[in-house]
CSV table of C-alpha atoms and ligand atoms in Angstrom, one decimal:
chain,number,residue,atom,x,y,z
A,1,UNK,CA,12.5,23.7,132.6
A,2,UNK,CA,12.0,24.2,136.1
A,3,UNK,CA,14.1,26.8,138.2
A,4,UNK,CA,15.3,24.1,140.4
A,5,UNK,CA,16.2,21.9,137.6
A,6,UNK,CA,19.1,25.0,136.4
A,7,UNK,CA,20.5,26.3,139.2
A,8,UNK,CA,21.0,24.5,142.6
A,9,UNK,CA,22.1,25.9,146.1
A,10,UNK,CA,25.0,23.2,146.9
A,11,UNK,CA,27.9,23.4,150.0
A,12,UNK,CA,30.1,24.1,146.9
A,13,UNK,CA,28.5,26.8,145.4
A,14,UNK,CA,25.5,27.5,142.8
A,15,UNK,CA,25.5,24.6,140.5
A,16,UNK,CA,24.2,24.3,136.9
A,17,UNK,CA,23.6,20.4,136.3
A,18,UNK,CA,22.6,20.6,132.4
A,19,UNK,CA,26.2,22.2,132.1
A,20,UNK,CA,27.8,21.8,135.0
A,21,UNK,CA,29.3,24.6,135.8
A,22,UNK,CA,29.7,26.2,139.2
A,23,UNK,CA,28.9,30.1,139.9
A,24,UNK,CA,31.6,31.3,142.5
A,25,UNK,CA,32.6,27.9,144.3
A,26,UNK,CA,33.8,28.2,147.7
A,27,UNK,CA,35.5,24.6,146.8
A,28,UNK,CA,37.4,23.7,144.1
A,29,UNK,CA,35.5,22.6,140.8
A,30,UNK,CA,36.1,20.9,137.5
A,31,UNK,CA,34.2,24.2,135.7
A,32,UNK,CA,34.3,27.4,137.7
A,33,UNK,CA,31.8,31.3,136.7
A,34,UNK,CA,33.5,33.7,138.4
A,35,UNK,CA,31.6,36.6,138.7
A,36,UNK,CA,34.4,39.2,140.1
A,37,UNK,CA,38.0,39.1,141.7
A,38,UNK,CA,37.1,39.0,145.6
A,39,UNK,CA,38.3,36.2,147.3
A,40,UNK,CA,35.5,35.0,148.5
A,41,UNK,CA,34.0,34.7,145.3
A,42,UNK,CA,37.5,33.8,143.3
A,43,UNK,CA,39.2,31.1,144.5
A,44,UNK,CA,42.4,29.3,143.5
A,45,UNK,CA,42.3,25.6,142.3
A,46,UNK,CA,39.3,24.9,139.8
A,47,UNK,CA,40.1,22.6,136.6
A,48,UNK,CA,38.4,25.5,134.1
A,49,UNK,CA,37.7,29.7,135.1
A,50,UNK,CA,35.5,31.2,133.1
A,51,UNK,CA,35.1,34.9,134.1
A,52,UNK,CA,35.9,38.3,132.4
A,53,UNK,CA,39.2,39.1,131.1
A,54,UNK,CA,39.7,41.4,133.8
A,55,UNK,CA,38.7,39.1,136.7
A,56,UNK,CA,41.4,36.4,135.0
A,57,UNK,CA,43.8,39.2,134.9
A,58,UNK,CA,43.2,40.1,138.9
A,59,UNK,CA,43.3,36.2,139.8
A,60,UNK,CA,46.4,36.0,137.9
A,61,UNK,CA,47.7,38.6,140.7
A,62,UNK,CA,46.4,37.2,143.4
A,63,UNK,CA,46.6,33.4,143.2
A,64,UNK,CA,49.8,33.4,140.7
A,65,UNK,CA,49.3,32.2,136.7
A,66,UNK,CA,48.6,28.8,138.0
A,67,UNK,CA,45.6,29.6,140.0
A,68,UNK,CA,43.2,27.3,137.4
A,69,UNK,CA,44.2,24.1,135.1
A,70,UNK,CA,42.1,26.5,131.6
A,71,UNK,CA,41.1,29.9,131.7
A,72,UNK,CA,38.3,31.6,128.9
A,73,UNK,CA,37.8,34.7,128.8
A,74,UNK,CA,34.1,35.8,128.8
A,75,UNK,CA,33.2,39.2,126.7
A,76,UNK,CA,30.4,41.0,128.6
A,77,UNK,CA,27.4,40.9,126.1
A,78,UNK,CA,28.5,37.7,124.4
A,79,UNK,CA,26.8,34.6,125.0
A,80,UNK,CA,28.5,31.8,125.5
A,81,UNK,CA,26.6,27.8,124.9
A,82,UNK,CA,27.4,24.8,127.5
A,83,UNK,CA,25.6,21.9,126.8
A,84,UNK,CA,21.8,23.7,126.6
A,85,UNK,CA,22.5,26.7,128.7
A,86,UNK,CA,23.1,30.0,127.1
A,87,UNK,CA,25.7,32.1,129.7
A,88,UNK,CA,26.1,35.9,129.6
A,89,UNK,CA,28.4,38.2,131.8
A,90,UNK,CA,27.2,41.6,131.8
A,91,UNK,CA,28.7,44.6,134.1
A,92,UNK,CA,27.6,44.6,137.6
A,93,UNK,CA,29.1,48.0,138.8
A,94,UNK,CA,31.1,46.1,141.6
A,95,UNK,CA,34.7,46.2,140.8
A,96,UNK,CA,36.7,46.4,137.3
A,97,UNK,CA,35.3,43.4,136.1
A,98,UNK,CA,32.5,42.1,138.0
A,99,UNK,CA,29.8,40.8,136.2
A,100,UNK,CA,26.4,39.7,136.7
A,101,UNK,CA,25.7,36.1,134.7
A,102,UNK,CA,22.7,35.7,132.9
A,103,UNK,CA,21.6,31.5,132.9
A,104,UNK,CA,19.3,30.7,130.1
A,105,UNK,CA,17.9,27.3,128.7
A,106,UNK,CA,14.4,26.5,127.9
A,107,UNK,CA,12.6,29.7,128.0
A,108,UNK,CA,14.2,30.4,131.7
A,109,UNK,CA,15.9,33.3,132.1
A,110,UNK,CA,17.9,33.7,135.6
A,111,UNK,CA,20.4,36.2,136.4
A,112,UNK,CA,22.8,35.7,139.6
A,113,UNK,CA,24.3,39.1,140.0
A,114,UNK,CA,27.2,38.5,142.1
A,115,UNK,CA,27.7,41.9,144.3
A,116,UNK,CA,27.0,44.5,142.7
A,117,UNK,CA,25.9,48.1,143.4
A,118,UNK,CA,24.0,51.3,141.4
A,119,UNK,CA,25.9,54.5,142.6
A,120,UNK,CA,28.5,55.6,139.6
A,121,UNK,CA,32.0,54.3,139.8
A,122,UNK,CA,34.7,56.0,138.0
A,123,UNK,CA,37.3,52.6,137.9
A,124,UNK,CA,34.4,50.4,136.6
A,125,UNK,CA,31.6,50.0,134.3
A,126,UNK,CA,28.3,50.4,135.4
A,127,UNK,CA,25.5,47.8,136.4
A,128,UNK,CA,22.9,46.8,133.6
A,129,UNK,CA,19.4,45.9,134.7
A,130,UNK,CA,18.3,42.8,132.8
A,131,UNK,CA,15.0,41.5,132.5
A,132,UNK,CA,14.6,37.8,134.3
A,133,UNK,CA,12.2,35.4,135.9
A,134,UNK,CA,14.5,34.8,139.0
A,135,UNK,CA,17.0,37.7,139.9
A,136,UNK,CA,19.8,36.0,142.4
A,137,UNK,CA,20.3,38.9,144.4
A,138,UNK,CA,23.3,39.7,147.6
A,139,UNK,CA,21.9,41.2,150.8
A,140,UNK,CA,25.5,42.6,152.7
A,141,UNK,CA,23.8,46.1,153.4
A,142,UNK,CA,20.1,44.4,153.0
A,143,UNK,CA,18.4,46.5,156.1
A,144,UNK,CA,16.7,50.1,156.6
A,145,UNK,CA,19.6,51.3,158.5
A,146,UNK,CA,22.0,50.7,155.5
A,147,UNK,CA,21.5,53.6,152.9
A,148,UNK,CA,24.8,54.8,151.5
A,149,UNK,CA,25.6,59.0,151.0
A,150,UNK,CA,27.2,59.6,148.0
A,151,UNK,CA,30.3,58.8,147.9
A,152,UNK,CA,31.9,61.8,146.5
A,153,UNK,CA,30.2,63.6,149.5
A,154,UNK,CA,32.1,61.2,151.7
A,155,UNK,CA,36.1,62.0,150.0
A,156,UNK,CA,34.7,65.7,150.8
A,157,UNK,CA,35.0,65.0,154.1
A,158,UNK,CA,38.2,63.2,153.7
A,159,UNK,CA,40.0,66.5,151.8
A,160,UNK,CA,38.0,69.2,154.3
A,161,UNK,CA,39.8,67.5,157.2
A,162,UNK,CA,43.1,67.7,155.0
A,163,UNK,CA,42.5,70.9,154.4
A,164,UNK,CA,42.0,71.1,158.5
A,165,UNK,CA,44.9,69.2,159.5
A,166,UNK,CA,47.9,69.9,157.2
A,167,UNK,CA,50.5,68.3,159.5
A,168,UNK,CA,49.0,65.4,160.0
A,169,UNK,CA,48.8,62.3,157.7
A,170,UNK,CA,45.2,61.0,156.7
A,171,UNK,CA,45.4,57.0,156.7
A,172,UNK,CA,42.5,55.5,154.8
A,173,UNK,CA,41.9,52.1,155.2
A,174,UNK,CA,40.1,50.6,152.0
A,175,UNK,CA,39.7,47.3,150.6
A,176,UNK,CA,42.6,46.4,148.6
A,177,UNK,CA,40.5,45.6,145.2
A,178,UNK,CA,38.3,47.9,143.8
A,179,UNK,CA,37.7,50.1,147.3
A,180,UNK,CA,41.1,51.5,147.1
A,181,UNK,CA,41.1,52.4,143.6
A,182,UNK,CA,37.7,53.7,143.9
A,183,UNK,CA,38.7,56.1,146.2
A,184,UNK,CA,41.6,57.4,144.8
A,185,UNK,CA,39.9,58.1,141.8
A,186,UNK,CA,37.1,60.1,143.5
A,187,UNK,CA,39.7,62.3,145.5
A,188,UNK,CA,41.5,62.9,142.1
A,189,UNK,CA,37.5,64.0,140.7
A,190,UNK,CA,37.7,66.4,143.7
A,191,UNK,CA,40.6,68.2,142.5
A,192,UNK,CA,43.1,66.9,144.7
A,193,UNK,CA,46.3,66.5,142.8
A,194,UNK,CA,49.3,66.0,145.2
A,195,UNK,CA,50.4,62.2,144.9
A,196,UNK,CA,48.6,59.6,147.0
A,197,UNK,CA,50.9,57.3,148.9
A,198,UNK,CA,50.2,53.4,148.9
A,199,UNK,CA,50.6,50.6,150.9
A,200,UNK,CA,52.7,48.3,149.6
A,201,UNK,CA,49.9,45.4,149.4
A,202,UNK,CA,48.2,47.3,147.5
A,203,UNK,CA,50.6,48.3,144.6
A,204,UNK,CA,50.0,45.1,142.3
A,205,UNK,CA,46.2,45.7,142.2
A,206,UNK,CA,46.4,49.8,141.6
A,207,UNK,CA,49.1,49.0,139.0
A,208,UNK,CA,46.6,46.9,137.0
A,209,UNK,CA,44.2,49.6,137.8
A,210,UNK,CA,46.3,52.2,136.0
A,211,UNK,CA,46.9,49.6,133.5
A,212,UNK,CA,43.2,49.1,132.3
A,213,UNK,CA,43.0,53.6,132.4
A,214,UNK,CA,41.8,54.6,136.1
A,215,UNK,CA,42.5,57.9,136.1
A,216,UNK,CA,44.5,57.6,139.5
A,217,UNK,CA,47.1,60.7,139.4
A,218,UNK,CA,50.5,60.4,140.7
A,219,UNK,CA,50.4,57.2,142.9
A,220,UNK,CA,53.5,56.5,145.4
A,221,UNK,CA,54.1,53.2,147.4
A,222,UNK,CA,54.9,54.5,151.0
A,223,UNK,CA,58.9,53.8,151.9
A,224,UNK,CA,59.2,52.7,155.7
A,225,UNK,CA,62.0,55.2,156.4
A,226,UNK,CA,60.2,58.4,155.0
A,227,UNK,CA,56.8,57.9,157.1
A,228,UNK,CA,58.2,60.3,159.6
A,229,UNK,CA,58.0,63.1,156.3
A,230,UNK,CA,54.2,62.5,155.5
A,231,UNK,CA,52.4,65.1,157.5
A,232,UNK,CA,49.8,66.7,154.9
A,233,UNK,CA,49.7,63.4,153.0
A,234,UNK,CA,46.9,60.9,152.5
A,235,UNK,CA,47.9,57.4,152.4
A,236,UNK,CA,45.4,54.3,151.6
A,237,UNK,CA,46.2,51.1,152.9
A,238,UNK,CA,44.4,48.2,153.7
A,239,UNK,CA,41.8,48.3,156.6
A,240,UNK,CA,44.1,45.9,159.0
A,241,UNK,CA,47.3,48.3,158.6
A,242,UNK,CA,45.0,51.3,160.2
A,243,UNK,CA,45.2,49.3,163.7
A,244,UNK,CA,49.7,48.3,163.2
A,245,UNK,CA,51.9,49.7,164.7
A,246,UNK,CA,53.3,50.1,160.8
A,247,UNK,CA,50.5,53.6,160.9
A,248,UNK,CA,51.8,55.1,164.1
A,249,UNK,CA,55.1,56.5,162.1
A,250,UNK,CA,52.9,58.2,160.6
A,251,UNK,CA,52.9,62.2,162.0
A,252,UNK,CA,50.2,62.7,164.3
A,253,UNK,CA,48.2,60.3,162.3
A,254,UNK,CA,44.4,60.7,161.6
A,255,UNK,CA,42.7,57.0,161.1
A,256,UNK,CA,39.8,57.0,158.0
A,257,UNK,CA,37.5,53.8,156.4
A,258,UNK,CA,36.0,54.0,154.0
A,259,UNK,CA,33.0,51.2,154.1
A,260,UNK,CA,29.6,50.6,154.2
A,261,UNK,CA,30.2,49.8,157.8
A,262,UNK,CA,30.9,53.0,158.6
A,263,UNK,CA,27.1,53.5,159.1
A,264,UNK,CA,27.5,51.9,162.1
A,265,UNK,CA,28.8,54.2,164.9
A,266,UNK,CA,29.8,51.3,167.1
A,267,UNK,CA,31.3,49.6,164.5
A,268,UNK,CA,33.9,52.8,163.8
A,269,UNK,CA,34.6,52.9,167.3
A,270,UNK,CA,35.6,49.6,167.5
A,271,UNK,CA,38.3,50.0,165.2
A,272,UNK,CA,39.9,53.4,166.2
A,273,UNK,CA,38.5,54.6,163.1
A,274,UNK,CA,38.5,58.5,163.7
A,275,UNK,CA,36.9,59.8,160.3
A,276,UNK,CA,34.8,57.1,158.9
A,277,UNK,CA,33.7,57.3,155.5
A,278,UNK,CA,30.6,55.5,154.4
A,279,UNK,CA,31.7,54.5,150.6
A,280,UNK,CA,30.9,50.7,149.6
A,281,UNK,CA,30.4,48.8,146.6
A,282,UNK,CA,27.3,47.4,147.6
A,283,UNK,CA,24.2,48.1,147.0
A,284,UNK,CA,22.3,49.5,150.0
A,285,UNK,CA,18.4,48.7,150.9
A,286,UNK,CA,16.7,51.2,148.5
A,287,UNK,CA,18.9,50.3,145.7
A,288,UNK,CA,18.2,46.4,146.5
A,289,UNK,CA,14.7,47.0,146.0
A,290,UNK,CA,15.4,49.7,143.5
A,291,UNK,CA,17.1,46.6,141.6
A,292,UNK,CA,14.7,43.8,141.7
A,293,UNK,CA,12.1,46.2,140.9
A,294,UNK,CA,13.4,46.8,137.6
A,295,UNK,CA,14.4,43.4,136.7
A,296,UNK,CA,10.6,42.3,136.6
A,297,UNK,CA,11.7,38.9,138.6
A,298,UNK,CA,8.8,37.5,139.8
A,299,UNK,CA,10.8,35.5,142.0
A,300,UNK,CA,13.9,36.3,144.5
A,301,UNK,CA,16.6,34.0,145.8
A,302,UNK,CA,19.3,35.8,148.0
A,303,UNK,CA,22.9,34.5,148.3
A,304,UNK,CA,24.8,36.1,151.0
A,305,UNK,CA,24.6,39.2,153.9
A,306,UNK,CA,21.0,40.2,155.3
A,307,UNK,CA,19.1,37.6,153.3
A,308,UNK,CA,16.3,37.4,155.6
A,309,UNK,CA,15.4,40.7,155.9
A,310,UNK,CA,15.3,41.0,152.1
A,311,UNK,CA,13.3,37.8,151.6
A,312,UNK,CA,10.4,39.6,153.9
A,313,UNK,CA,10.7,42.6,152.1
A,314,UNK,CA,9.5,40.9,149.0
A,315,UNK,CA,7.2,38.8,150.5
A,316,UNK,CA,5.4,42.1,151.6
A,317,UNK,CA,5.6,43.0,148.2
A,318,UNK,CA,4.1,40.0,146.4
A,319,UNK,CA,7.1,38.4,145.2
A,320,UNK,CA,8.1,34.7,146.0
A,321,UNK,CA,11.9,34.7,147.5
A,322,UNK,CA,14.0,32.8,149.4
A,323,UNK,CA,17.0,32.5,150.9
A,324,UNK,CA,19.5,30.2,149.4
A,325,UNK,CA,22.0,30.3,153.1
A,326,UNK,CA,24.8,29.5,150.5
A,327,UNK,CA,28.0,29.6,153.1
A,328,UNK,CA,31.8,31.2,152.4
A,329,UNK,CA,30.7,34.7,151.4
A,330,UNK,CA,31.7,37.6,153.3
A,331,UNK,CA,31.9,40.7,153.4
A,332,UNK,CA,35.0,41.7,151.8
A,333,UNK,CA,36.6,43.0,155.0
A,334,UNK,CA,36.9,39.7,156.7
A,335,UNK,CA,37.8,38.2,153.2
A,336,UNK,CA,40.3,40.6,152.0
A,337,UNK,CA,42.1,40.9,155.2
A,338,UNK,CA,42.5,37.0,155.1
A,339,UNK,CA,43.5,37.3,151.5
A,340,UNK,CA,45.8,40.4,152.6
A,341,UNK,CA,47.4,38.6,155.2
A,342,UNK,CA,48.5,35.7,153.2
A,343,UNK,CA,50.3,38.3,150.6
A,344,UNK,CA,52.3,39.6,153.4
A,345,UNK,CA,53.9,36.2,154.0
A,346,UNK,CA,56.8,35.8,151.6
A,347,UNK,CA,56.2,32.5,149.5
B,401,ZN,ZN1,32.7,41.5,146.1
B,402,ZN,ZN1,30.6,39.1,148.2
């Protein structure tokens, strides 16, 4: 079989003709793989959603129990037959429940990884190298300039300037699935162990957080009238509310992100962000190559982000790659605080 004859850049998404099956349609589909919860990968409205329990569960949330006519429930390791293709989720270190999915038939072995990235993350499991002919393969933090600290180096920041500022109340923007949570749990690794106050977007996702064992601490959903009595405290909420006027109640307020687009000086500014904290999900350009290395591909196609920059990369390194320009992908900032905004409307 030849690549192009199992997986197929379409406008709607990747598509698998012998089983027709689409991975991460931007449109809706008879027969959806969802490789994690983000909504620009999980969208509502497919006739079938195939994707980890934990991705179902966090659709569920978002999109309401109707969000797909069937769900099934893919168990990471277990391979699962459609027609000739042989599908397998395996952890992809992105978010509680993102997967990679491995596409086999006919001796071909591709694996589209969804996002994914290889620092340690206490509220998820952990990416799983697999051997392949064609790694699929993001590119959100694909140039030099993007290599991520570590993370818990970043929250260290965070609780120093706590520990700086008592009176004032740290705000921390974060993505509202998986970047929240991520955090949280790192500050709790620190030693921190006063509660953490929530933005009330946020509270369905954390509670299914706590639910599936993040070890979170005390978690409290900010009350309007009490904002005024927060100095000292650190409150996460999602990168938009950082900007409202909803965080000037706050005492004396300092303004924190954590993102991979923190890197950017510029980009910080922009957004009033005074402590920015470079923590992302992603993998950044030495763990990109880091990855494909190790997966032995002898061929690259990239999905989303800095795809060509990554494409020359492994050109200069002998390996055929190219970009598949597949559109709807984001990075979750812009897609989340779409996805955000929408929740704030009462329906
Ligand atoms: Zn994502
Ligand atoms: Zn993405």
């Amino acid at each position: 079989m030849r690549p192009s004859d199992l997986l197929i850049p379409t406008p709607a998404g990747l598509w698998c003709p012998p089983a027709d099956v689409y991975i991460d349609p931007v449109r809706p589909v008879a027969r959806a793989l969802i490789t994690h919860g983000h909504s620009d990968h999980a969208r509502a409205g497919h006739g079938a959603v195939l994707a980890t329990r934990e991705t179902l569960a966090i659709m569920a949330l978002r999109y309401g129990e109707g969000f797909t006519g069937q769900r099934q429930e893919a168990v990471p390791g277990e391979t699962i037959r459609i027609g000739e293709v042989d599908f397998t989720f395996v952890p992809a270190g992105h978010v509680l429940g993102s997967a990679q999915i491995v596409v086999e038939s006919g001796g071909l072995r591709i694996v589209a990884s969804g996002d994914y990235k290889r620092e340690r993350d206490p509220t998820c499991a952990g990416f799983e190298p697999l051997p392949c002919d064609i790694f699929i393969t993001e590119a959100t933090f694909g140039l030099p300039v993007f290599r991520h600290p570590p993370a818990h180096a970043e929250v260290g920041k965070l609780l120093e300037s706590v520990r700086l500022f008592p009176e004032r109340t740290h705000i921390v923007g974060a993505y509202s699935l998986g970047k929240a949570q991520r955090v949280m749990a790192l500050i709790r690794e620190a030693g921190y162990d006063r509660p953490l106050y929530l933005h009330g977007a946020m509270e369905k996702l954390t509670e299914f957080y706590l639910s599936e064992g993040a070890q979170l601490g005390e978690v409290r959903k900010v009350v309007a009238a009490e904002r005024k009595t927060l100095g000292g405290e650190i409150v996460i909420c999602p990168p938009s509310a950082i900007q409202d006027l909803w965080a000037r109640k706050f005492p004396d307020p300092v303004t924190s992100f954590a993102s991979g687009w923190m890197r950017i000086r510029a980009r910080a500014r922009q957004k009033g962000v005074e402590l920015p904290l470079i923590v992302s999900d992603h993998a950044d350009w030495d763990d990109l190559q880091a990855t494909i290395r190790e997966t032995g591909a002898g061929e690259i196609w990239v999905t989303h982000g800095e795809a060509d920059a990554l494409v020359h990369w492994c050109m200069s390194v002998g390996l055929r790659a190219k970009p598949l320009h597949l559109v709807g992908y984001g990075d979750e900032g812009e897609a989340d605080a779409v996805a955000e905004g929408a929740d704030a409307v009462p329906v």
